[in-house]
């Protein structure tokens, strides 16, 4: 029997997941109403079928894959539809949100009758046949996500309650995206202090792996900075006000907000960073 | 002619620099008055000669190598001695301080008649014959530090005014010690959220170089955390209140203060971190 998987929304990550599942034989549905023509084209081209909001309930599983700031909103929008529906598909929140936010997602859908599963995605948008991307789930007592394994996704269960998969995403992203924030801040400061060539020479000699990571990760961040603002705030809230490190992520959110503004404006900061890094790209 | 180099103080870094310079044939003097017997023994064993504070002025160069919070205090203590002295040795501040603090060091010694040079050290305590440690200097128009090159230190000049070498140290340390702060915070959070084994497995698979750095760098930090508190504050001040990233380093200072307290107490946090990292060491 062909499985039907709903993916909301068909962005860069959701579209890539949809393509993998469609390539593996699933029927993949999504909603493109109100989205750009470019997004609609991407969804079509990935083998996804555009349906109406109410038809989303026809899925076996609903995957929520949106920017972190939209996770609760999406769950709230779906709540009346799923509550009305006879079918009760499992809803999996795969977003980069903290366990508290995951609880809000769960609360928004509490009256719907649908099973709620916590998930997170670590790695780049997946490609069929590659396994660089891991899909973590927790709170899936009845193995409802097994279907995704069967469709070729690299799925990993975390022993733990609803929220454990979200927590894992927070700590992993905190280390890696936090490092991009540090590198961005320090490279910009080195330009201001006229020691940028000295910094990149010293890094290339004593920490070549760190420099390589910044050369790859900083330009890749420009186009995602607006999403990372909310993700950094999720991490700060995850740590809570009593953890002294919480402020690192509040501040990283501020830095990424500045980079998002730069992207919308004249890209002065991105150009300065590219100059230090010796690259010309402007990211995804 | 044998050069005389004064090193204050003979701590882990200062002692190692003293050993290199003594091994290269310099007369290396220091002050051990008021220091522990262990420090005095380390200085002797490194080939350094203990002298009185007033005899420090007999040096050709004075190297200030102290924890960042002590840099201005040391300069202020030496000011009357150097002002009184006939000899006017160059004073090089090699500490992990920001350019503003470097200016305060310079101001403290302004009336002494001694040339003031900005410096910074990047890398581990040096060993004779190895070149893993680079000594940066700026504001040394008359090449007074050439003598250190002649004695085998890997010396690098930065084109820039007094403060450029300090700025380089700030941006380099911000990237690398900042990453240790991120790792420490996230590993501790993963223990609290019961996803520590998942985090270390995911890192070992997708970011093995990051995990390796944390395995090495986090235990190494425990014994230095108290010094890093001041260093993180130097970086925060370097960025200034208008830079959104400044708060990352204020917060990192708070985290390292917590780790320094843990070191003095029951070491609960260090034990938890070692557990995730799979190590048993407690650092230097």
Coordinates of C-alpha atoms in Angstrom, one line a residue:
Chain A
X1 CA 0.0 0.0 0.0
X2 CA 1.4 3.4 -0.9
X3 CA 2.0 5.6 2.1
X4 CA 0.9 9.2 2.0
X5 CA 3.1 11.7 3.7
X6 CA 2.2 15.3 4.2
X7 CA 5.1 17.8 4.4
X8 CA 4.6 21.4 5.6
X9 CA 6.1 23.4 4.2
X10 CA 7.9 22.7 1.0
X11 CA 10.9 24.9 1.8
X12 CA 14.6 24.0 1.2
X13 CA 14.6 21.2 3.9
X14 CA 10.9 20.2 3.5
X15 CA 11.3 20.1 -0.3
X16 CA 14.4 17.9 -0.1
X17 CA 12.7 15.5 2.3
X18 CA 9.7 15.4 0.0
X19 CA 11.9 14.5 -3.0
X20 CA 13.5 11.6 -1.1
X21 CA 10.1 10.2 0.1
X22 CA 8.6 10.6 -3.4
X23 CA 11.6 8.9 -5.0
X24 CA 11.1 6.0 -2.6
X25 CA 7.5 5.6 -3.8
X26 CA 5.5 7.5 -1.3
X27 CA 2.7 9.8 -2.2
X28 CA 3.9 13.2 -0.9
X29 CA 1.4 16.0 -0.4
X30 CA 1.8 19.6 0.6
X31 CA 0.1 23.0 0.5
X32 CA 1.4 25.7 -1.7
X33 CA -1.5 28.1 -1.2
X34 CA -0.1 31.5 -0.4
X35 CA 3.5 30.5 -1.2
X36 CA 5.6 31.9 -4.0
X37 CA 5.5 30.5 -7.5
X38 CA 9.1 29.4 -7.0
X39 CA 8.2 27.3 -4.0
X40 CA 5.2 25.8 -5.8
X41 CA 7.5 24.9 -8.7
X42 CA 10.0 23.4 -6.3
X43 CA 7.3 21.2 -4.7
X44 CA 6.1 20.0 -8.1
X45 CA 9.6 19.3 -9.3
X46 CA 10.3 17.3 -6.2
X47 CA 7.3 15.1 -7.0
X48 CA 5.0 16.5 -4.3
X49 CA 1.3 17.0 -4.9
X50 CA -0.3 20.2 -3.9
X51 CA -3.5 19.8 -2.0
X52 CA -5.9 22.0 0.1
X53 CA -5.4 22.4 3.8
X54 CA -8.3 20.1 4.6
X55 CA -6.8 17.3 2.4
X56 CA -3.7 17.3 4.6
X57 CA -5.7 15.1 7.0
X58 CA -5.6 12.3 4.4
X59 CA -2.0 11.6 5.1
X60 CA -0.6 8.8 7.2
X61 CA 2.0 11.1 8.7
X62 CA 2.2 14.9 8.8
X63 CA 5.8 16.2 9.0
X64 CA 6.1 19.8 10.2
X65 CA 9.3 21.3 8.7
X66 CA 9.2 25.1 9.0
X67 CA 11.5 27.8 10.4
X68 CA 11.5 27.6 14.2
X69 CA 9.4 30.7 14.7
X70 CA 6.6 29.2 12.7
X71 CA 6.3 25.8 14.5
X72 CA 3.6 26.7 17.0
X73 CA 1.6 28.7 14.4
X74 CA 1.6 25.8 11.9
X75 CA 0.3 23.4 14.6
X76 CA -2.4 25.9 15.6
X77 CA -3.5 26.3 12.0
X78 CA -3.8 22.6 11.6
X79 CA -5.6 22.0 14.9
X80 CA -9.2 22.7 13.7
X81 CA -8.7 20.7 10.5
X82 CA -7.3 17.6 12.3
X83 CA -10.0 17.9 15.0
X84 CA -12.7 17.9 12.4
X85 CA -11.1 15.0 10.4
X86 CA -12.2 11.4 10.8
X87 CA -8.6 10.3 10.0
X88 CA -6.1 11.0 12.7
X89 CA -2.6 11.0 11.2
X90 CA 0.4 11.3 13.4
X91 CA 1.9 14.7 13.6
X92 CA 5.7 14.9 13.8
X93 CA 7.3 18.2 14.6
X94 CA 10.8 18.1 13.1
X95 CA 11.6 21.7 13.8
X96 CA 14.6 23.3 15.5
X97 CA 12.7 24.2 18.6
X98 CA 13.3 23.6 22.3
X99 CA 11.3 21.1 24.4
X100 CA 9.2 23.9 25.9
X101 CA 8.2 25.0 22.4
X102 CA 7.6 21.3 21.5
X103 CA 5.2 21.2 24.5
X104 CA 3.3 24.2 23.1
X105 CA 3.1 22.5 19.7
X106 CA 1.7 19.5 21.5
X107 CA -0.7 21.6 23.5
X108 CA -2.0 23.3 20.3
X109 CA -2.9 19.9 18.9
X110 CA -4.0 18.2 22.1
X111 CA -7.7 18.3 21.2
X112 CA -7.2 17.0 17.7
X113 CA -7.0 13.3 18.5
X114 CA -3.8 12.9 16.5
X115 CA -0.7 11.3 18.0
X116 CA 2.1 13.9 18.5
X117 CA 5.7 12.9 18.0
X118 CA 8.8 15.0 18.7
X119 CA 11.5 15.0 16.0
X120 CA 14.6 16.9 14.8
X121 CA 16.7 16.9 11.7
X122 CA 20.5 17.0 11.9
X123 CA 22.5 17.5 8.7
X124 CA 21.9 19.1 5.3
X125 CA 18.7 18.7 3.3
X126 CA 18.8 15.0 2.4
X127 CA 19.4 13.5 -1.0
X128 CA 18.2 10.0 -2.1
X129 CA 20.8 7.4 -1.4
X130 CA 23.0 9.6 0.8
X131 CA 22.9 9.3 4.6
X132 CA 24.4 12.6 5.7
X133 CA 21.1 13.6 7.4
X134 CA 19.7 12.0 10.5
X135 CA 16.0 12.2 11.5
X136 CA 15.7 11.9 15.3
X137 CA 12.4 11.1 17.0
X138 CA 11.3 10.7 20.6
X139 CA 7.9 10.0 22.2
X140 CA 7.0 7.6 19.4
X141 CA 6.0 4.7 21.5
X142 CA 4.0 3.0 18.8
X143 CA 6.8 3.2 16.1
X144 CA 4.6 5.3 13.9
X145 CA 7.7 6.8 12.2
X146 CA 9.0 3.4 11.1
X147 CA 7.3 4.2 7.8
X148 CA 10.0 6.9 7.2
X149 CA 12.7 4.3 7.7
X150 CA 11.0 2.1 5.2
X151 CA 11.1 5.0 2.8
X152 CA 14.9 5.3 3.2
X153 CA 15.3 8.2 5.7
X154 CA 18.0 7.6 8.3
X155 CA 15.8 7.5 11.4
X156 CA 17.1 7.3 14.9
X157 CA 15.0 6.9 18.1
X158 CA 16.0 8.7 21.3
X159 CA 15.0 7.0 24.5
X160 CA 13.3 9.8 26.3
X161 CA 10.0 11.6 26.5
X162 CA 8.5 14.0 24.0
X163 CA 11.1 16.8 23.8
X164 CA 14.3 14.7 23.8
X165 CA 14.8 14.9 20.1
X166 CA 14.3 18.6 20.2
X167 CA 16.8 18.9 23.1
X168 CA 19.4 17.0 21.0
X169 CA 18.9 19.5 18.2
X170 CA 19.4 22.4 20.6
X171 CA 22.7 21.2 21.9
X172 CA 24.0 20.2 18.5
X173 CA 23.0 23.4 16.9
X174 CA 24.3 25.4 19.9
X175 CA 27.8 24.0 19.3
X176 CA 27.8 24.3 15.6
X177 CA 25.8 27.4 14.7
X178 CA 27.2 29.0 17.9
X179 CA 30.7 28.5 16.4
X180 CA 29.5 30.3 13.2
X181 CA 28.3 33.2 15.3
X182 CA 31.7 33.3 17.1
X183 CA 33.6 33.2 13.8
X184 CA 31.4 35.9 12.2
X185 CA 31.8 38.2 15.2
X186 CA 35.5 37.8 15.4
X187 CA 36.2 38.1 11.7
X188 CA 34.2 41.3 11.6
X189 CA 36.1 42.6 14.6
X190 CA 39.4 41.7 13.0
X191 CA 38.5 43.8 10.0
X192 CA 37.7 46.7 12.2
X193 CA 40.9 46.3 14.2
X194 CA 43.0 45.9 11.0
X195 CA 44.3 42.4 11.9
X196 CA 42.2 40.3 9.5
X197 CA 45.1 38.9 7.4
X198 CA 47.0 38.1 10.6
X199 CA 44.0 36.2 12.0
X200 CA 43.4 34.2 8.8
X201 CA 47.1 33.3 8.6
X202 CA 47.3 32.3 12.2
X203 CA 44.1 30.2 11.9
X204 CA 45.4 28.5 8.7
X205 CA 48.6 27.5 10.6
X206 CA 47.3 26.5 14.0
X207 CA 43.6 25.7 13.5
X208 CA 43.2 24.8 9.8
X209 CA 40.0 22.8 10.5
X210 CA 38.4 25.8 12.2
X211 CA 39.2 28.1 9.3
X212 CA 37.9 25.5 6.8
X213 CA 34.7 25.3 8.8
X214 CA 34.3 29.1 8.7
X215 CA 35.1 29.3 5.0
X216 CA 32.3 26.8 4.4
X217 CA 29.8 27.8 7.1
X218 CA 29.8 31.6 7.2
X219 CA 28.8 32.2 3.5
X220 CA 26.3 29.4 3.9
X221 CA 24.8 31.3 6.9
X222 CA 23.9 34.6 5.1
X223 CA 20.7 33.3 3.5
X224 CA 19.7 31.4 6.7
X225 CA 20.5 34.1 9.3
X226 CA 16.9 35.1 9.6
X227 CA 15.9 31.6 10.6
X228 CA 18.8 31.2 12.9
X229 CA 17.7 34.2 15.0
X230 CA 14.7 32.2 16.2
X231 CA 16.8 29.1 16.6
X232 CA 19.3 30.8 18.8
X233 CA 16.4 32.2 20.9
X234 CA 15.1 28.6 21.2
X235 CA 18.5 27.6 22.6
X236 CA 18.6 30.5 25.0
X237 CA 15.2 29.6 26.4
X238 CA 16.2 26.0 26.5
X239 CA 19.1 26.8 28.8
X240 CA 16.9 29.2 30.8
X241 CA 17.8 32.4 32.6
X242 CA 19.7 30.6 35.4
X243 CA 22.3 29.2 33.1
X244 CA 25.1 31.8 32.5
X245 CA 25.5 30.4 29.0
X246 CA 22.0 31.5 28.0
X247 CA 23.3 34.9 27.1
X248 CA 25.6 33.5 24.5
X249 CA 22.6 32.5 22.5
X250 CA 20.6 35.7 23.1
X251 CA 23.7 37.5 21.8
X252 CA 24.1 35.1 18.8
X253 CA 20.5 35.8 17.9
X254 CA 21.3 39.5 17.9
X255 CA 24.3 38.9 15.6
X256 CA 22.3 36.8 13.2
X257 CA 19.6 39.5 13.1
X258 CA 22.3 41.9 12.1
X259 CA 23.4 39.5 9.4
X260 CA 19.8 39.0 8.2
X261 CA 19.5 42.8 8.0
X262 CA 22.8 43.0 6.1
X263 CA 21.4 40.5 3.6
X264 CA 18.3 42.6 3.0
X265 CA 20.5 45.8 2.7
X266 CA 23.7 46.5 1.0
X267 CA 25.5 43.3 2.2
X268 CA 28.5 45.3 3.6
X269 CA 29.1 42.8 6.3
X270 CA 28.9 39.8 4.0
X271 CA 31.4 41.4 1.7
X272 CA 33.8 42.1 4.5
X273 CA 33.5 38.5 5.7
X274 CA 34.0 37.1 2.2
X275 CA 37.1 39.3 2.0
X276 CA 38.7 37.8 5.1
X277 CA 37.6 34.3 4.1
X278 CA 38.9 34.7 0.5
X279 CA 35.6 33.5 -1.0
X280 CA 33.1 35.2 -3.3
X281 CA 30.0 33.2 -2.6
X282 CA 26.9 34.6 -0.9
X283 CA 25.5 31.3 0.4
X284 CA 22.4 29.4 -0.3
Chain B
X1 CA 77.0 40.0 24.8
X2 CA 74.5 38.1 26.9
X3 CA 71.1 39.5 26.8
X4 CA 69.1 39.9 30.0
X5 CA 65.4 39.3 29.8
X6 CA 63.0 39.9 32.7
X7 CA 59.9 37.8 32.8
X8 CA 57.0 38.6 35.1
X9 CA 55.6 36.3 36.3
X10 CA 57.1 32.8 36.1
X11 CA 53.7 31.1 35.8
X12 CA 53.0 28.3 33.3
X13 CA 53.4 30.4 30.2
X14 CA 56.1 32.8 31.7
X15 CA 58.1 29.9 33.0
X16 CA 58.0 28.1 29.7
X17 CA 59.2 31.2 27.8
X18 CA 61.9 31.7 30.4
X19 CA 63.1 28.1 29.9
X20 CA 63.3 28.7 26.1
X21 CA 65.2 31.9 26.4
X22 CA 67.6 30.5 29.1
X23 CA 68.2 27.5 26.9
X24 CA 69.1 29.8 24.1
X25 CA 71.8 31.5 26.2
X26 CA 70.0 34.5 27.7
X27 CA 70.2 35.5 31.3
X28 CA 66.6 35.3 32.4
X29 CA 65.5 37.2 35.6
X30 CA 62.2 37.1 37.5
X31 CA 60.7 37.9 40.8
X32 CA 59.5 35.2 43.1
X33 CA 58.9 37.3 46.2
X34 CA 55.4 36.5 47.5
X35 CA 55.0 33.5 45.1
X36 CA 54.5 29.9 46.2
X37 CA 57.5 27.6 46.7
X38 CA 56.3 25.6 43.8
X39 CA 56.5 28.7 41.5
X40 CA 60.0 29.6 42.8
X41 CA 61.1 26.0 42.2
X42 CA 59.7 26.1 38.6
X43 CA 61.5 29.4 37.9
X44 CA 64.8 27.9 39.2
X45 CA 64.4 24.7 37.3
X46 CA 63.7 26.7 34.1
X47 CA 67.1 28.4 34.5
X48 CA 65.7 31.7 35.7
X49 CA 67.4 33.8 38.3
X50 CA 65.3 35.3 41.1
X51 CA 66.0 39.0 41.7
X52 CA 64.5 41.9 43.6
X53 CA 61.8 44.1 42.1
X54 CA 64.4 47.0 41.7
X55 CA 66.8 44.7 39.8
X56 CA 64.2 44.1 37.1
X57 CA 65.3 47.4 35.6
X58 CA 68.7 45.8 34.8
X59 CA 67.0 43.8 31.9
X60 CA 67.2 44.6 28.2
X61 CA 63.6 43.7 27.8
X62 CA 60.8 43.2 30.3
X63 CA 58.1 40.7 29.3
X64 CA 54.8 41.0 31.1
X65 CA 53.2 37.5 31.0
X66 CA 50.4 37.4 33.6
X67 CA 46.7 36.6 33.8
X68 CA 44.7 39.3 31.9
X69 CA 43.2 40.7 35.1
X70 CA 46.7 41.5 36.4
X71 CA 48.2 43.2 33.4
X72 CA 47.5 46.8 34.4
X73 CA 48.4 46.1 38.1
X74 CA 51.8 44.8 37.1
X75 CA 52.5 47.8 34.9
X76 CA 51.5 50.1 37.7
X77 CA 53.8 48.3 40.2
X78 CA 56.7 48.6 37.9
X79 CA 56.1 52.2 37.0
X80 CA 57.9 53.8 40.0
X81 CA 60.9 51.4 39.7
X82 CA 61.4 52.1 36.0
X83 CA 60.9 55.8 36.5
X84 CA 63.7 55.8 39.1
X85 CA 66.0 53.6 37.1
X86 CA 68.8 54.9 34.9
X87 CA 68.4 52.0 32.5
X88 CA 65.2 52.1 30.4
X89 CA 64.4 48.6 29.2
X90 CA 61.6 48.1 26.7
X91 CA 58.4 46.8 28.3
X92 CA 56.4 44.3 26.3
X93 CA 52.9 43.4 27.4
X94 CA 52.3 39.9 26.1
X95 CA 48.9 39.5 27.9
X96 CA 45.5 38.5 26.6
X97 CA 44.1 41.9 27.0
X98 CA 42.2 44.2 24.6
X99 CA 43.6 47.3 23.0
X100 CA 41.9 49.5 25.5
X101 CA 43.5 47.7 28.4
X102 CA 46.8 47.8 26.4
X103 CA 46.4 51.6 26.4
X104 CA 45.9 51.6 30.2
X105 CA 49.1 49.5 30.5
X106 CA 50.8 52.1 28.3
X107 CA 49.4 55.0 30.3
X108 CA 50.6 53.4 33.6
X109 CA 54.1 53.4 32.3
X110 CA 54.0 56.7 30.3
X111 CA 56.2 58.6 32.8
X112 CA 58.8 55.9 33.1
X113 CA 60.8 56.7 30.1
X114 CA 60.7 53.1 28.9
X115 CA 59.5 52.1 25.4
X116 CA 56.2 50.3 25.5
X117 CA 55.5 47.5 23.0
X118 CA 52.2 45.6 22.5
X119 CA 52.4 41.8 22.2
X120 CA 50.4 38.7 22.4
X121 CA 51.1 35.0 22.5
X122 CA 49.1 32.4 20.5
X123 CA 49.7 28.8 21.1
X124 CA 50.7 26.6 24.0
X125 CA 53.6 27.3 26.4
X126 CA 56.6 27.1 24.1
X127 CA 59.3 24.4 24.2
X128 CA 62.9 24.9 22.8
X129 CA 63.1 23.7 19.2
X130 CA 59.3 23.7 18.6
X131 CA 57.5 26.4 16.8
X132 CA 53.9 25.8 17.9
X133 CA 53.8 29.2 19.7
X134 CA 53.8 32.5 17.9
X135 CA 54.8 35.8 19.6
X136 CA 53.1 38.7 18.0
X137 CA 54.2 42.3 18.5
X138 CA 53.0 45.7 17.3
X139 CA 54.2 49.2 17.9
X140 CA 57.8 48.1 17.9
X141 CA 59.1 50.7 15.5
X142 CA 62.7 50.3 16.5
X143 CA 62.8 46.4 16.3
X144 CA 63.6 46.1 20.0
X145 CA 62.0 42.6 20.1
X146 CA 64.4 41.3 17.4
X147 CA 66.5 40.1 20.3
X148 CA 63.7 37.5 21.1
X149 CA 63.8 36.2 17.5
X150 CA 67.6 35.8 17.9
X151 CA 66.9 33.7 21.0
X152 CA 64.7 31.4 19.0
X153 CA 61.2 32.6 19.7
X154 CA 58.9 32.6 16.7
X155 CA 58.2 36.3 16.5
X156 CA 55.8 38.0 14.1
X157 CA 55.3 41.7 13.6
X158 CA 51.9 43.1 12.9
X159 CA 51.7 46.2 10.8
X160 CA 49.6 48.4 13.0
X161 CA 49.7 50.7 16.0
X162 CA 50.1 49.7 19.7
X163 CA 47.1 47.4 20.3
X164 CA 47.1 45.5 17.0
X165 CA 48.8 42.5 18.5
X166 CA 46.3 42.6 21.4
X167 CA 43.4 42.8 19.0
X168 CA 44.7 39.7 17.2
X169 CA 44.8 37.8 20.4
X170 CA 41.2 38.8 21.2
X171 CA 39.8 37.6 17.9
X172 CA 41.7 34.4 17.9
X173 CA 40.8 33.6 21.5
X174 CA 37.2 34.6 20.9
X175 CA 36.9 31.9 18.2
X176 CA 38.7 29.2 20.1
X177 CA 38.0 29.7 23.7
X178 CA 34.5 30.8 22.8
X179 CA 34.0 27.4 21.1
X180 CA 35.1 25.7 24.4
X181 CA 32.5 27.8 26.2
X182 CA 29.8 26.6 23.7
X183 CA 30.9 23.0 24.0
X184 CA 30.9 23.2 27.8
X185 CA 27.4 24.7 27.9
X186 CA 25.9 22.3 25.4
X187 CA 27.4 19.2 26.9
X188 CA 26.2 20.2 30.4
X189 CA 22.7 20.9 28.9
X190 CA 22.7 17.5 27.1
X191 CA 23.3 15.8 30.5
X192 CA 20.4 17.7 32.0
X193 CA 18.2 16.8 29.0
X194 CA 19.2 13.2 29.0
X195 CA 20.5 13.2 25.4
X196 CA 24.3 13.3 26.1
X197 CA 25.1 9.9 24.5
X198 CA 23.0 10.9 21.4
X199 CA 25.0 14.2 21.2
X200 CA 28.4 12.6 21.4
X201 CA 27.4 9.9 18.9
X202 CA 26.0 12.5 16.4
X203 CA 29.1 14.7 16.8
X204 CA 31.5 11.7 16.3
X205 CA 29.7 10.9 13.1
X206 CA 29.0 14.3 11.6
X207 CA 31.6 16.6 13.2
X208 CA 34.4 14.4 14.5
X209 CA 36.9 17.3 14.4
X210 CA 34.7 19.3 16.7
X211 CA 34.3 16.4 19.2
X212 CA 38.1 15.8 19.2
X213 CA 38.6 19.5 20.0
X214 CA 36.2 19.3 22.9
X215 CA 37.7 16.1 24.2
X216 CA 41.1 17.9 24.3
X217 CA 40.0 21.4 25.1
X218 CA 37.3 21.1 27.8
X219 CA 39.4 19.1 30.4
X220 CA 42.3 21.4 29.6
X221 CA 40.1 24.4 30.5
X222 CA 39.2 23.4 34.1
X223 CA 42.4 24.7 35.6
X224 CA 42.5 27.8 33.5
X225 CA 38.8 28.8 33.8
X226 CA 39.5 31.5 36.4
X227 CA 41.9 33.2 33.9
X228 CA 39.5 32.9 31.0
X229 CA 36.9 34.8 32.9
X230 CA 38.9 38.0 32.6
X231 CA 39.9 37.1 29.1
X232 CA 36.3 36.8 28.0
X233 CA 35.5 40.1 29.6
X234 CA 38.4 41.7 27.7
X235 CA 36.9 40.4 24.4
X236 CA 33.4 41.7 25.4
X237 CA 34.9 45.1 26.1
X238 CA 36.9 44.9 22.9
X239 CA 33.7 44.5 20.9
X240 CA 31.9 47.2 22.9
X241 CA 28.3 47.5 23.9
X242 CA 27.1 48.3 20.4
X243 CA 28.2 45.0 19.0
X244 CA 25.5 42.4 19.5
X245 CA 28.1 39.7 19.8
X246 CA 29.6 41.3 22.9
X247 CA 27.0 39.5 25.1
X248 CA 28.4 36.2 23.9
X249 CA 31.6 36.9 25.7
X250 CA 30.0 38.4 28.8
X251 CA 28.0 35.1 29.0
X252 CA 31.1 33.0 28.4
X253 CA 32.8 34.8 31.3
X254 CA 29.9 33.8 33.5
X255 CA 30.2 30.2 32.4
X256 CA 33.9 30.1 33.0
X257 CA 33.3 31.7 36.4
X258 CA 31.0 28.8 37.1
X259 CA 33.6 26.3 36.0
X260 CA 36.2 28.0 38.2
X261 CA 33.9 27.7 41.1
X262 CA 33.3 24.0 40.3
X263 CA 37.1 23.5 40.3
X264 CA 37.3 25.0 43.8
X265 CA 34.3 23.0 45.0
X266 CA 33.2 19.4 44.4
X267 CA 33.9 19.3 40.7
X268 CA 30.4 18.1 39.8
X269 CA 30.4 19.8 36.5
X270 CA 33.9 18.6 35.5
X271 CA 32.9 15.1 36.3
X272 CA 29.7 15.4 34.3
X273 CA 31.6 16.8 31.3
X274 CA 34.3 14.1 31.6
X275 CA 31.5 11.5 31.5
X276 CA 30.1 12.8 28.2
X277 CA 33.6 13.2 26.7
X278 CA 34.7 9.7 27.9
X279 CA 37.9 11.1 29.6
X280 CA 39.1 11.0 33.1
X281 CA 41.6 13.9 33.1
X282 CA 41.1 17.1 35.0
X283 CA 43.4 19.3 32.9
X284 CA 46.5 21.2 33.6

